[in-house]
PDB file of C-alpha atoms and ligand atoms in Angstrom:
ATOM      1  CA  MET A   1      16.428  -8.600   4.836  1.00  0.00           C
ATOM      2  CA  ASP A   2      15.667  -7.704   8.513  1.00  0.00           C
ATOM      3  CA  ARG A   3      12.327  -8.398   9.696  1.00  0.00           C
ATOM      4  CA  ILE A   4      11.991  -5.047  11.474  1.00  0.00           C
ATOM      5  CA  ILE A   5      13.939  -2.017  10.352  1.00  0.00           C
ATOM      6  CA  LYS A   6      14.150   1.402  12.006  1.00  0.00           C
ATOM      7  CA  LEU A   7      13.329   4.087   9.360  1.00  0.00           C
ATOM      8  CA  ASN A   8      14.401   7.758   9.486  1.00  0.00           C
ATOM      9  CA  GLY A   9      11.978   9.842  11.667  1.00  0.00           C
ATOM     10  CA  ASP A  10      11.034   7.196  14.459  1.00  0.00           C
ATOM     11  CA  ILE A  11       9.305   4.844  12.244  1.00  0.00           C
ATOM     12  CA  TRP A  12       9.656   1.133  12.678  1.00  0.00           C
ATOM     13  CA  GLN A  13       8.878  -1.160   9.615  1.00  0.00           C
ATOM     14  CA  VAL A  14       7.493  -4.644  10.471  1.00  0.00           C
ATOM     15  CA  ASP A  15       7.621  -7.315   7.719  1.00  0.00           C
ATOM     16  CA  LEU A  16       4.430  -9.635   8.843  1.00  0.00           C
ATOM     17  CA  GLU A  17       5.432 -12.453   6.519  1.00  0.00           C
ATOM     18  CA  GLU A  18       1.961 -12.601   5.149  1.00  0.00           C
ATOM     19  CA  ARG A  19       0.974 -16.294   4.849  1.00  0.00           C
ATOM     20  CA  GLY A  20       4.753 -17.284   5.622  1.00  0.00           C
ATOM     21  CA  ILE A  21       5.977 -15.087   2.666  1.00  0.00           C
ATOM     22  CA  PRO A  22       8.709 -12.433   3.470  1.00  0.00           C
ATOM     23  CA  GLY A  23       8.815  -9.135   1.901  1.00  0.00           C
ATOM     24  CA  TRP A  24       4.929  -9.379   1.004  1.00  0.00           C
ATOM     25  CA  THR A  25       3.117  -7.036   3.684  1.00  0.00           C
ATOM     26  CA  ALA A  26       4.355  -4.504   6.101  1.00  0.00           C
ATOM     27  CA  ALA A  27       3.066  -2.761   9.094  1.00  0.00           C
ATOM     28  CA  TYR A  28       4.457   0.327  10.483  1.00  0.00           C
ATOM     29  CA  PHE A  29       4.984   1.807  14.045  1.00  0.00           C
ATOM     30  CA  ILE A  30       5.085   5.738  14.364  1.00  0.00           C
ATOM     31  CA  LYS A  31       6.549   7.069  17.659  1.00  0.00           C
ATOM     32  CA  GLY A  32       4.992  10.153  18.824  1.00  0.00           C
ATOM     33  CA  GLU A  33       6.812  13.087  20.390  1.00  0.00           C
ATOM     34  CA  GLY A  34       8.136  12.861  23.831  1.00  0.00           C
ATOM     35  CA  ASN A  35       5.701  10.362  25.539  1.00  0.00           C
ATOM     36  CA  SER A  36       2.606  10.853  23.616  1.00  0.00           C
ATOM     37  CA  GLY A  37       2.385   6.970  22.571  1.00  0.00           C
ATOM     38  CA  TRP A  38       2.611   5.184  19.114  1.00  0.00           C
ATOM     39  CA  MET A  39       0.281   4.870  16.240  1.00  0.00           C
ATOM     40  CA  LEU A  40       0.217   1.546  14.268  1.00  0.00           C
ATOM     41  CA  ILE A  41      -0.625   1.320  10.399  1.00  0.00           C
ATOM     42  CA  GLU A  42      -1.686  -1.677   8.985  1.00  0.00           C
ATOM     43  CA  THR A  43      -2.450  -5.040  10.720  1.00  0.00           C
ATOM     44  CA  GLY A  44      -1.910  -7.597   8.227  1.00  0.00           C
ATOM     45  CA  PRO A  45      -4.239 -10.413   8.123  1.00  0.00           C
ATOM     46  CA  ALA A  46      -5.424 -12.340  11.012  1.00  0.00           C
ATOM     47  CA  SER A  47      -2.424 -14.934  10.628  1.00  0.00           C
ATOM     48  CA  SER A  48       0.091 -12.369  11.008  1.00  0.00           C
ATOM     49  CA  ALA A  49      -1.197 -11.055  14.465  1.00  0.00           C
ATOM     50  CA  LYS A  50       1.376 -13.092  16.303  1.00  0.00           C
ATOM     51  CA  LYS A  51       4.281 -11.511  14.338  1.00  0.00           C
ATOM     52  CA  LEU A  52       3.098  -8.240  14.788  1.00  0.00           C
ATOM     53  CA  LEU A  53       2.910  -8.576  18.398  1.00  0.00           C
ATOM     54  CA  GLU A  54       6.235  -9.961  18.666  1.00  0.00           C
ATOM     55  CA  ALA A  55       7.596  -7.036  16.771  1.00  0.00           C
ATOM     56  CA  ALA A  56       6.036  -4.640  19.023  1.00  0.00           C
ATOM     57  CA  ALA A  57       7.369  -6.308  22.146  1.00  0.00           C
ATOM     58  CA  SER A  58      10.964  -6.513  20.562  1.00  0.00           C
ATOM     59  CA  ILE A  59      10.755  -2.671  19.705  1.00  0.00           C
ATOM     60  CA  GLY A  60       9.715  -2.176  23.519  1.00  0.00           C
ATOM     61  CA  ILE A  61       6.342  -0.842  22.666  1.00  0.00           C
ATOM     62  CA  SER A  62       3.958  -1.941  25.895  1.00  0.00           C
ATOM     63  CA  PRO A  63       0.197  -2.634  24.531  1.00  0.00           C
ATOM     64  CA  GLY A  64      -1.005   0.240  26.808  1.00  0.00           C
ATOM     65  CA  GLU A  65       1.422   2.936  24.553  1.00  0.00           C
ATOM     66  CA  VAL A  66      -0.536   2.076  21.272  1.00  0.00           C
ATOM     67  CA  LYS A  67      -2.548   5.125  21.056  1.00  0.00           C
ATOM     68  CA  TYR A  68      -3.882   4.624  17.714  1.00  0.00           C
ATOM     69  CA  ILE A  69      -4.251   2.031  14.875  1.00  0.00           C
ATOM     70  CA  GLY A  70      -5.017   3.026  11.358  1.00  0.00           C
ATOM     71  CA  VAL A  71      -5.696   0.820   8.526  1.00  0.00           C
ATOM     72  CA  THR A  72      -5.661   2.007   5.156  1.00  0.00           C
ATOM     73  CA  HIS A  73      -8.740  -0.110   4.035  1.00  0.00           C
ATOM     74  CA  ILE A  74     -10.775  -2.922   5.099  1.00  0.00           C
ATOM     75  CA  HIS A  75      -9.201  -5.601   2.852  1.00  0.00           C
ATOM     76  CA  VAL A  76      -8.175  -8.667   4.790  1.00  0.00           C
ATOM     77  CA  ASP A  77      -4.403  -8.513   4.177  1.00  0.00           C
ATOM     78  CA  HIS A  78      -4.340  -4.844   5.571  1.00  0.00           C
ATOM     79  CA  ALA A  79      -7.107  -5.123   8.200  1.00  0.00           C
ATOM     80  CA  GLY A  80      -8.018  -8.840   8.925  1.00  0.00           C
ATOM     81  CA  SER A  81      -5.942  -9.069  12.249  1.00  0.00           C
ATOM     82  CA  LEU A  82      -7.627  -5.960  13.645  1.00  0.00           C
ATOM     83  CA  GLY A  83     -10.134  -7.944  15.634  1.00  0.00           C
ATOM     84  CA  VAL A  84      -7.456  -9.904  17.280  1.00  0.00           C
ATOM     85  CA  ILE A  85      -4.651  -7.318  18.030  1.00  0.00           C
ATOM     86  CA  SER A  86      -7.257  -4.368  19.265  1.00  0.00           C
ATOM     87  CA  ARG A  87      -7.860  -6.766  22.129  1.00  0.00           C
ATOM     88  CA  TYR A  88      -4.213  -6.663  23.004  1.00  0.00           C
ATOM     89  CA  PHE A  89      -3.782  -3.032  22.205  1.00  0.00           C
ATOM     90  CA  ASN A  90      -6.753  -1.972  24.221  1.00  0.00           C
ATOM     91  CA  ASN A  91      -6.045   1.450  24.717  1.00  0.00           C
ATOM     92  CA  ALA A  92      -6.199   2.409  20.927  1.00  0.00           C
ATOM     93  CA  GLU A  93      -8.433   4.268  18.932  1.00  0.00           C
ATOM     94  CA  ILE A  94      -9.086   2.463  15.673  1.00  0.00           C
ATOM     95  CA  TRP A  95      -8.903   4.957  12.558  1.00  0.00           C
ATOM     96  CA  VAL A  96     -10.646   3.629   9.230  1.00  0.00           C
ATOM     97  CA  HIS A  97     -12.719   5.187   6.479  1.00  0.00           C
ATOM     98  CA  PRO A  98     -16.233   5.648   7.369  1.00  0.00           C
ATOM     99  CA  ARG A  99     -17.113   3.404   4.507  1.00  0.00           C
ATOM    100  CA  GLY A 100     -15.409   0.385   5.985  1.00  0.00           C
ATOM    101  CA  GLU A 101     -16.617   0.758   9.413  1.00  0.00           C
ATOM    102  CA  LYS A 102     -19.748  -1.582   9.638  1.00  0.00           C
ATOM    103  CA  HIS A 103     -17.838  -4.212   7.817  1.00  0.00           C
ATOM    104  CA  LEU A 104     -14.971  -4.331  10.918  1.00  0.00           C
ATOM    105  CA  VAL A 105     -17.993  -4.354  13.320  1.00  0.00           C
ATOM    106  CA  ASP A 106     -19.809  -7.297  11.656  1.00  0.00           C
ATOM    107  CA  PRO A 107     -17.295  -8.956   9.107  1.00  0.00           C
ATOM    108  CA  ALA A 108     -19.751 -11.484   7.594  1.00  0.00           C
ATOM    109  CA  ARG A 109     -20.039  -9.730   3.966  1.00  0.00           C
ATOM    110  CA  LEU A 110     -16.435  -8.803   4.299  1.00  0.00           C
ATOM    111  CA  ILE A 111     -15.516 -12.459   4.809  1.00  0.00           C
ATOM    112  CA  GLU A 112     -18.102 -13.627   2.114  1.00  0.00           C
ATOM    113  CA  GLY A 113     -16.624 -11.031  -0.704  1.00  0.00           C
ATOM    114  CA  SER A 114     -13.291 -11.873   0.102  1.00  0.00           C
ATOM    115  CA  ARG A 115     -13.721 -15.618  -0.116  1.00  0.00           C
ATOM    116  CA  ALA A 116     -15.181 -14.808  -3.610  1.00  0.00           C
ATOM    117  CA  VAL A 117     -12.300 -12.979  -4.744  1.00  0.00           C
ATOM    118  CA  TYR A 118      -9.556 -15.506  -2.810  1.00  0.00           C
ATOM    119  CA  GLY A 119     -11.116 -18.667  -2.770  1.00  0.00           C
ATOM    120  CA  GLU A 120     -11.293 -21.091   0.448  1.00  0.00           C
ATOM    121  CA  ARG A 121      -7.613 -21.995   0.623  1.00  0.00           C
ATOM    122  CA  LYS A 122      -6.177 -18.385   0.618  1.00  0.00           C
ATOM    123  CA  MET A 123      -8.908 -17.426   3.128  1.00  0.00           C
ATOM    124  CA  GLN A 124      -7.620 -20.042   5.663  1.00  0.00           C
ATOM    125  CA  GLU A 125      -4.170 -18.824   5.208  1.00  0.00           C
ATOM    126  CA  TYR A 126      -5.231 -15.397   6.006  1.00  0.00           C
ATOM    127  CA  GLY A 127      -7.088 -16.836   9.175  1.00  0.00           C
ATOM    128  CA  GLU A 128      -9.915 -15.764  11.053  1.00  0.00           C
ATOM    129  CA  VAL A 129     -11.434 -12.331  10.787  1.00  0.00           C
ATOM    130  CA  LEU A 130     -12.946 -11.322  14.209  1.00  0.00           C
ATOM    131  CA  PRO A 131     -15.467  -8.446  14.684  1.00  0.00           C
ATOM    132  CA  VAL A 132     -13.937  -5.100  15.974  1.00  0.00           C
ATOM    133  CA  PRO A 133     -16.120  -3.271  18.650  1.00  0.00           C
ATOM    134  CA  ALA A 134     -17.938  -0.547  17.343  1.00  0.00           C
ATOM    135  CA  GLU A 135     -16.818   2.100  20.096  1.00  0.00           C
ATOM    136  CA  ARG A 136     -13.099   1.807  19.236  1.00  0.00           C
ATOM    137  CA  LEU A 137     -13.741   2.861  15.679  1.00  0.00           C
ATOM    138  CA  HIS A 138     -13.139   6.562  14.734  1.00  0.00           C
ATOM    139  CA  SER A 139     -13.814   7.957  10.938  1.00  0.00           C
ATOM    140  CA  ALA A 140     -10.648   8.325   8.968  1.00  0.00           C
ATOM    141  CA  ARG A 141     -12.297  11.236   6.661  1.00  0.00           C
ATOM    142  CA  GLU A 142     -10.301  13.792   4.478  1.00  0.00           C
ATOM    143  CA  GLY A 143      -8.609  16.518   6.606  1.00  0.00           C
ATOM    144  CA  THR A 144      -8.728  14.504   9.654  1.00  0.00           C
ATOM    145  CA  ILE A 145      -5.495  15.387  11.600  1.00  0.00           C
ATOM    146  CA  ILE A 146      -4.382  12.472  14.302  1.00  0.00           C
ATOM    147  CA  ARG A 147      -1.929  13.868  16.658  1.00  0.00           C
ATOM    148  CA  LEU A 148       0.991  12.354  18.516  1.00  0.00           C
ATOM    149  CA  GLY A 149       2.162  15.167  20.644  1.00  0.00           C
ATOM    150  CA  GLU A 150       3.534  17.627  18.085  1.00  0.00           C
ATOM    151  CA  ARG A 151       3.593  15.084  15.646  1.00  0.00           C
ATOM    152  CA  SER A 152       0.467  15.086  13.214  1.00  0.00           C
ATOM    153  CA  ILE A 153      -0.811  12.500  10.944  1.00  0.00           C
ATOM    154  CA  GLU A 154      -3.106  13.667   8.177  1.00  0.00           C
ATOM    155  CA  VAL A 155      -5.943  11.367   6.615  1.00  0.00           C
ATOM    156  CA  TRP A 156      -6.096  11.399   2.621  1.00  0.00           C
ATOM    157  CA  GLU A 157      -9.149   9.727   1.068  1.00  0.00           C
ATOM    158  CA  THR A 158      -8.042   7.782  -1.877  1.00  0.00           C
ATOM    159  CA  PRO A 159     -10.971   5.871  -3.218  1.00  0.00           C
ATOM    160  CA  GLY A 160      -9.602   4.472  -6.492  1.00  0.00           C
ATOM    161  CA  HIS A 161      -8.223   1.183  -4.961  1.00  0.00           C
ATOM    162  CA  ALA A 162     -11.513   0.878  -3.010  1.00  0.00           C
ATOM    163  CA  ARG A 163     -14.125   3.406  -1.947  1.00  0.00           C
ATOM    164  CA  HIS A 164     -13.406   2.311   1.679  1.00  0.00           C
ATOM    165  CA  HIS A 165      -9.503   3.265   1.154  1.00  0.00           C
ATOM    166  CA  ALA A 166      -7.661   6.233   2.947  1.00  0.00           C
ATOM    167  CA  CYS A 167      -3.997   7.075   3.288  1.00  0.00           C
ATOM    168  CA  PHE A 168      -2.075   8.608   6.260  1.00  0.00           C
ATOM    169  CA  TYR A 169       0.376  11.282   5.751  1.00  0.00           C
ATOM    170  CA  ASP A 170       3.326  12.038   8.248  1.00  0.00           C
ATOM    171  CA  ARG A 171       4.189  15.674   7.987  1.00  0.00           C
ATOM    172  CA  LYS A 172       7.594  15.191  10.170  1.00  0.00           C
ATOM    173  CA  THR A 173       8.846  12.668   7.264  1.00  0.00           C
ATOM    174  CA  ARG A 174       7.080  14.047   4.375  1.00  0.00           C
ATOM    175  CA  GLY A 175       5.968  10.235   3.995  1.00  0.00           C
ATOM    176  CA  LEU A 176       2.569   8.601   2.764  1.00  0.00           C
ATOM    177  CA  PHE A 177       1.266   5.276   4.200  1.00  0.00           C
ATOM    178  CA  SER A 178      -0.102   4.481   0.899  1.00  0.00           C
ATOM    179  CA  GLY A 179      -2.049   1.055   1.406  1.00  0.00           C
ATOM    180  CA  ASP A 180      -2.703   0.071  -2.110  1.00  0.00           C
ATOM    181  CA  ALA A 181      -3.394   3.304  -3.372  1.00  0.00           C
ATOM    182  CA  ALA A 182       0.134   4.027  -5.004  1.00  0.00           C
ATOM    183  CA  GLY A 183       0.346   0.231  -6.190  1.00  0.00           C
ATOM    184  CA  VAL A 184       3.008  -2.184  -4.738  1.00  0.00           C
ATOM    185  CA  TYR A 185       6.672  -1.852  -4.846  1.00  0.00           C
ATOM    186  CA  ALA A 186       9.665  -4.537  -5.011  1.00  0.00           C
ATOM    187  CA  PRO A 187      12.654  -3.213  -3.121  1.00  0.00           C
ATOM    188  CA  ARG A 188      15.062  -6.428  -3.921  1.00  0.00           C
ATOM    189  CA  LEU A 189      13.994  -6.442  -7.763  1.00  0.00           C
ATOM    190  CA  SER A 190      14.583  -2.603  -7.791  1.00  0.00           C
ATOM    191  CA  LYS A 191      17.925  -2.950  -6.515  1.00  0.00           C
ATOM    192  CA  LEU A 192      19.044  -5.939  -8.571  1.00  0.00           C
ATOM    193  CA  LEU A 193      17.832  -4.138 -11.622  1.00  0.00           C
ATOM    194  CA  ASN A 194      18.767  -0.756 -10.776  1.00  0.00           C
ATOM    195  CA  GLN A 195      15.299   0.615 -11.667  1.00  0.00           C
ATOM    196  CA  ALA A 196      12.268   1.414  -9.445  1.00  0.00           C
ATOM    197  CA  VAL A 197       9.894  -1.712  -9.803  1.00  0.00           C
ATOM    198  CA  THR A 198       6.053  -1.123  -9.228  1.00  0.00           C
ATOM    199  CA  ARG A 199       2.846  -2.034 -10.487  1.00  0.00           C
ATOM    200  CA  PRO A 200      -0.555  -0.379  -9.601  1.00  0.00           C
ATOM    201  CA  ALA A 201      -2.960  -2.717  -7.765  1.00  0.00           C
ATOM    202  CA  THR A 202      -6.537  -2.665  -9.172  1.00  0.00           C
ATOM    203  CA  PRO A 203      -8.554  -5.804  -7.975  1.00  0.00           C
ATOM    204  CA  GLY A 204     -12.531  -5.838  -8.360  1.00  0.00           C
ATOM    205  CA  PRO A 205     -14.887  -5.238  -7.361  1.00  0.00           C
ATOM    206  CA  ASP A 206     -14.235  -1.618  -6.020  1.00  0.00           C
ATOM    207  CA  PHE A 207     -11.428  -0.530  -8.175  1.00  0.00           C
ATOM    208  CA  HIS A 208     -12.095   2.687  -9.981  1.00  0.00           C
ATOM    209  CA  GLY A 209      -9.699   3.829 -12.652  1.00  0.00           C
ATOM    210  CA  GLU A 210     -10.360   7.505 -12.926  1.00  0.00           C
ATOM    211  CA  LEU A 211     -10.372   7.949  -9.395  1.00  0.00           C
ATOM    212  CA  MET A 212      -6.941   5.990  -8.999  1.00  0.00           C
ATOM    213  CA  LEU A 213      -5.693   8.181 -11.591  1.00  0.00           C
ATOM    214  CA  GLN A 214      -6.597  11.306  -9.598  1.00  0.00           C
ATOM    215  CA  ASP A 215      -5.144   9.809  -6.093  1.00  0.00           C
ATOM    216  CA  LEU A 216      -2.095   9.129  -7.989  1.00  0.00           C
ATOM    217  CA  TYR A 217      -1.954  12.908  -9.456  1.00  0.00           C
ATOM    218  CA  ARG A 218      -3.027  14.363  -6.184  1.00  0.00           C
ATOM    219  CA  MET A 219       0.215  12.325  -4.584  1.00  0.00           C
ATOM    220  CA  ALA A 220       2.519  13.500  -7.410  1.00  0.00           C
ATOM    221  CA  CYS A 221       1.643  17.000  -6.947  1.00  0.00           C
ATOM    222  CA  SER A 222       2.013  17.137  -3.347  1.00  0.00           C
ATOM    223  CA  GLU A 223       5.108  17.477  -1.040  1.00  0.00           C
ATOM    224  CA  VAL A 224       5.187  13.891  -0.490  1.00  0.00           C
ATOM    225  CA  ARG A 225       8.878  12.535  -0.486  1.00  0.00           C
ATOM    226  CA  ASN A 226       8.830   9.007   0.985  1.00  0.00           C
ATOM    227  CA  ILE A 227       6.313   6.305   0.274  1.00  0.00           C
ATOM    228  CA  TYR A 228       5.710   3.696   2.900  1.00  0.00           C
ATOM    229  CA  TYR A 229       4.025   1.018   0.968  1.00  0.00           C
ATOM    230  CA  THR A 230       2.243  -1.993   2.614  1.00  0.00           C
ATOM    231  CA  HIS A 231       3.517  -4.081  -0.330  1.00  0.00           C
ATOM    232  CA  PHE A 232       6.350  -3.690   0.492  1.00  0.00           C
ATOM    233  CA  GLY A 233       8.592  -1.235   2.574  1.00  0.00           C
ATOM    234  CA  ALA A 234       9.765   2.290   2.373  1.00  0.00           C
ATOM    235  CA  ALA A 235      10.949   4.135  -0.964  1.00  0.00           C
ATOM    236  CA  ALA A 236      11.936   7.325  -2.417  1.00  0.00           C
ATOM    237  CA  PRO A 237      11.733   9.290  -4.189  1.00  0.00           C
ATOM    238  CA  ALA A 238       7.942   9.427  -4.366  1.00  0.00           C
ATOM    239  CA  GLN A 239       7.530  11.570  -7.189  1.00  0.00           C
ATOM    240  CA  LEU A 240       9.353   9.145  -9.474  1.00  0.00           C
ATOM    241  CA  LEU A 241       7.663   6.060  -8.224  1.00  0.00           C
ATOM    242  CA  LEU A 242       4.405   7.794  -8.671  1.00  0.00           C
ATOM    243  CA  GLU A 243       4.876   8.813 -12.207  1.00  0.00           C
ATOM    244  CA  LEU A 244       5.815   5.455 -12.901  1.00  0.00           C
ATOM    245  CA  VAL A 245       2.530   3.911 -11.414  1.00  0.00           C
ATOM    246  CA  ILE A 246       0.649   6.585 -13.279  1.00  0.00           C
ATOM    247  CA  GLY A 247       2.073   5.565 -16.752  1.00  0.00           C
ATOM    248  CA  GLN A 248       1.511   2.026 -15.856  1.00  0.00           C
ATOM    249  CA  LEU A 249      -1.796   2.551 -14.926  1.00  0.00           C
ATOM    250  CA  SER A 250      -2.813   4.233 -17.923  1.00  0.00           C
ATOM    251  CA  VAL A 251      -1.235   1.362 -20.108  1.00  0.00           C
ATOM    252  CA  HIS A 252      -3.217  -1.430 -17.890  1.00  0.00           C
ATOM    253  CA  MET A 253      -6.440   0.670 -18.256  1.00  0.00           C
ATOM    254  CA  ARG A 254      -6.171   0.945 -22.236  1.00  0.00           C
ATOM    255  CA  MET A 255      -5.250  -2.987 -22.493  1.00  0.00           C
ATOM    256  CA  ALA A 256      -8.775  -3.437 -20.702  1.00  0.00           C
ATOM    257  CA  ARG A 257     -10.294  -1.692 -23.257  1.00  0.00           C
ATOM    258  CA  ASP A 258      -8.591  -3.743 -25.889  1.00  0.00           C
ATOM    259  CA  TYR A 259      -9.547  -6.877 -24.201  1.00  0.00           C
ATOM    260  CA  ALA A 260     -12.861  -6.183 -23.009  1.00  0.00           C
ATOM    261  CA  ASP A 261     -14.837  -7.652 -25.995  1.00  0.00           C
ATOM    262  CA  LYS A 262     -12.772 -10.950 -26.100  1.00  0.00           C
ATOM    263  CA  GLU A 263     -13.692 -14.510 -24.874  1.00  0.00           C
ATOM    264  CA  ASP A 264     -12.326 -15.433 -21.435  1.00  0.00           C
ATOM    265  CA  ALA A 265     -11.365 -11.542 -21.273  1.00  0.00           C
ATOM    266  CA  VAL A 266     -10.106 -11.906 -17.286  1.00  0.00           C
ATOM    267  CA  GLN A 267      -7.629 -14.682 -18.161  1.00  0.00           C
ATOM    268  CA  LYS A 268      -6.282 -13.279 -21.395  1.00  0.00           C
ATOM    269  CA  LEU A 269      -5.990  -9.702 -19.626  1.00  0.00           C
ATOM    270  CA  GLY A 270      -4.080 -11.086 -16.850  1.00  0.00           C
ATOM    271  CA  LEU A 271      -1.606 -12.766 -18.963  1.00  0.00           C
ATOM    272  CA  ALA A 272      -1.049  -9.797 -20.982  1.00  0.00           C
ATOM    273  CA  LEU A 273      -0.660  -7.879 -17.917  1.00  0.00           C
ATOM    274  CA  GLN A 274       1.914 -10.360 -16.669  1.00  0.00           C
ATOM    275  CA  GLU A 275       3.806 -10.008 -19.932  1.00  0.00           C
ATOM    276  CA  GLU A 276       3.547  -6.037 -19.912  1.00  0.00           C
ATOM    277  CA  ILE A 277       5.197  -6.211 -16.344  1.00  0.00           C
ATOM    278  CA  LYS A 278       8.014  -8.502 -17.101  1.00  0.00           C
ATOM    279  CA  THR A 279       8.759  -6.971 -20.298  1.00  0.00           C
ATOM    280  CA  GLY A 280       9.008  -3.390 -18.415  1.00  0.00           C
ATOM    281  CA  LEU A 281      11.611  -5.019 -15.900  1.00  0.00           C
ATOM    282  CA  LEU A 282      13.635  -5.869 -18.787  1.00  0.00           C
ATOM    283  CA  ASN A 283      13.471  -2.742 -20.878  1.00  0.00           C
ATOM    284  CA  GLY A 284      15.876  -1.173 -18.249  1.00  0.00           C
ATOM    285  CA  THR A 285      19.758  -1.782 -18.270  1.00  0.00           C
ATOM    286  CA  ALA A 286      18.888  -5.822 -17.187  1.00  0.00           C
ATOM    287  CA  GLN A 287      19.371  -8.441 -19.538  1.00  0.00           C
ATOM    288  CA  GLU A 288      18.157 -11.071 -17.465  1.00  0.00           C
ATOM    289  CA  ILE A 289      17.229 -11.311 -13.762  1.00  0.00           C
ATOM    290  CA  ILE A 290      19.041 -13.200 -11.510  1.00  0.00           C
ATOM    291  CA  TYR A 291      16.640 -14.622  -8.882  1.00  0.00           C
ATOM    292  CA  ASP A 292      17.215 -15.011  -5.133  1.00  0.00           C
ATOM    293  CA  ASP A 293      14.372 -16.084  -2.898  1.00  0.00           C
ATOM    294  CA  ARG A 294      13.598 -12.541  -2.042  1.00  0.00           C
ATOM    295  CA  ALA A 295      13.494 -11.447  -5.946  1.00  0.00           C
ATOM    296  CA  GLY A 296      11.199 -14.632  -6.490  1.00  0.00           C
ATOM    297  CA  ASN A 297       9.125 -13.570  -4.050  1.00  0.00           C
ATOM    298  CA  GLU A 298       8.681 -10.051  -5.232  1.00  0.00           C
ATOM    299  CA  MET A 299       7.895 -11.589  -8.616  1.00  0.00           C
ATOM    300  CA  ARG A 300       4.976 -13.334  -7.280  1.00  0.00           C
ATOM    301  CA  LEU A 301       3.701 -10.172  -5.372  1.00  0.00           C
ATOM    302  CA  LEU A 302       4.090  -8.461  -8.847  1.00  0.00           C
ATOM    303  CA  LEU A 303       2.524 -11.054 -11.190  1.00  0.00           C
ATOM    304  CA  GLU A 304       0.124 -13.476  -9.149  1.00  0.00           C
ATOM    305  CA  PRO A 305      -2.662 -10.811  -8.397  1.00  0.00           C
ATOM    306  CA  LEU A 306      -2.643  -9.303 -11.881  1.00  0.00           C
ATOM    307  CA  PHE A 307      -5.682 -11.846 -12.545  1.00  0.00           C
ATOM    308  CA  ASP A 308      -7.521 -10.125  -9.680  1.00  0.00           C
ATOM    309  CA  SER A 309      -6.332  -6.743 -11.258  1.00  0.00           C
ATOM    310  CA  ALA A 310      -7.642  -7.708 -14.752  1.00  0.00           C
ATOM    311  CA  ASP A 311     -10.990  -8.472 -13.054  1.00  0.00           C
ATOM    312  CA  GLY A 312     -11.214  -4.978 -11.472  1.00  0.00           C
ATOM    313  CA  LEU A 313      -9.986  -3.273 -14.760  1.00  0.00           C
ATOM    314  CA  LEU A 314     -12.649  -5.002 -16.478  1.00  0.00           C
ATOM    315  CA  LEU A 315     -15.353  -4.336 -14.212  1.00  0.00           C
ATOM    316  CA  ASP A 316     -14.583  -0.622 -14.011  1.00  0.00           C
ATOM    317  CA  LEU A 317     -14.824  -0.499 -17.752  1.00  0.00           C
ATOM    318  CA  LYS A 318     -18.260  -2.129 -18.004  1.00  0.00           C
ATOM    319  CA  GLY A 319     -19.176   0.413 -15.173  1.00  0.00           C
ATOM    320  CA  LYS A 320     -20.052  -2.317 -12.669  1.00  0.00           C
ATOM    321  CA  SER A 321     -17.775  -1.083 -10.478  1.00  0.00           C
ATOM    322  CA  SER A 322     -19.526  -0.210  -6.989  1.00  0.00           C
ATOM    323  CA  VAL A 323     -18.065   3.017  -6.283  1.00  0.00           C
TER     324      VAL A 323
HETATM  325 ZN1   ZN B 401      -6.452  -3.829  -1.113  1.00  0.00          ZN
END
C-alpha cells in the first residue's frame, strides 16, 4: 500500500510507519481553499517525525504553509512528535484539548504515565517527547471552528477515550478525524474478509465507558459519512462502522463485569477480548484468514493492545478512571 494517499476533498493520508510498522498510525494533511494554507491532523510519535516531514515535502507543502496542527489527544502515538515538528512548521497554531495543554508544555508527567503503560522499550521506540512552546497552543473546545479559507473544521469534544480527547470534523467531506474515539480500523483485513474489521480502544487510566458510548452515539446520529482513523486510514460508511464499534464496546464492557472479580483479571480479560475479536473475524463469510504482511500487522494492531484495553475496562468499572 502506498505511503501517501490522496483522498477525495484535498486530504492527504500519510502512513507514519510507527515504530517501523506500516499501516499502524496515520497523519492527515488538509488543504485549505485557495491559498489559505494547510492543516495537519495528528503527528505520530517522535520517532515518526522524519517520515512526516518527508511526506510534507513530497506532497509539496513548504513549512510556512502549515497554518494549523491539530492533535486529537496527547497520547504519545498521536502527539509525541509535536515538540519536534512544531519547530519545522513554525508558523502553525497548535490545537489540542485544553486538558492536554499543560502536559505538552511540560511533558514530564506524560512521559512518566506513558512509561507506566507501555514500558521502557516501547517508549524508546516512540522516541523522545520534547516540550511544545506554550504560546503556540490553542484550546480545542467543543464548537470551535478552525478556518482554512472557506473550509471549516469543527472541534467535537470526545472524552470517552481520554478526557483530553477531541475529534476534528471536516464539513467539506463530511469526514471525522476520529483519533481513538471511534476505535481502530483494519483496512486490509476488511478487504480480505469482505466485512468491516474494527475494535474499540479502551486503555487505562482515562477510559470512561459511558462517555465513550455517548461519543459514539453522537457520531452515529450525525451527518458524518467518512471516518479518517489514526489507526488506520480512511473508511466509509461511517454509520455502519460506528454501529459495529458500539456493539463491540457494549460486549467488552459486559465482559469486564464478568471478569472483574477474578484473579489476574487483566490478563484473563485481555485473552478473552482477543478470542472475542478473532471469533468476530471468522463469523463473517471467511473460513480462515490468509495472512499477508499487511494483514499480519493489522492483526497485531487489533490484538496486542487488548491487555491495555482490558486494564482500562476494569479500571472504569472500579470507578478509578480519572475522568
Ligand atoms: Zn489514545
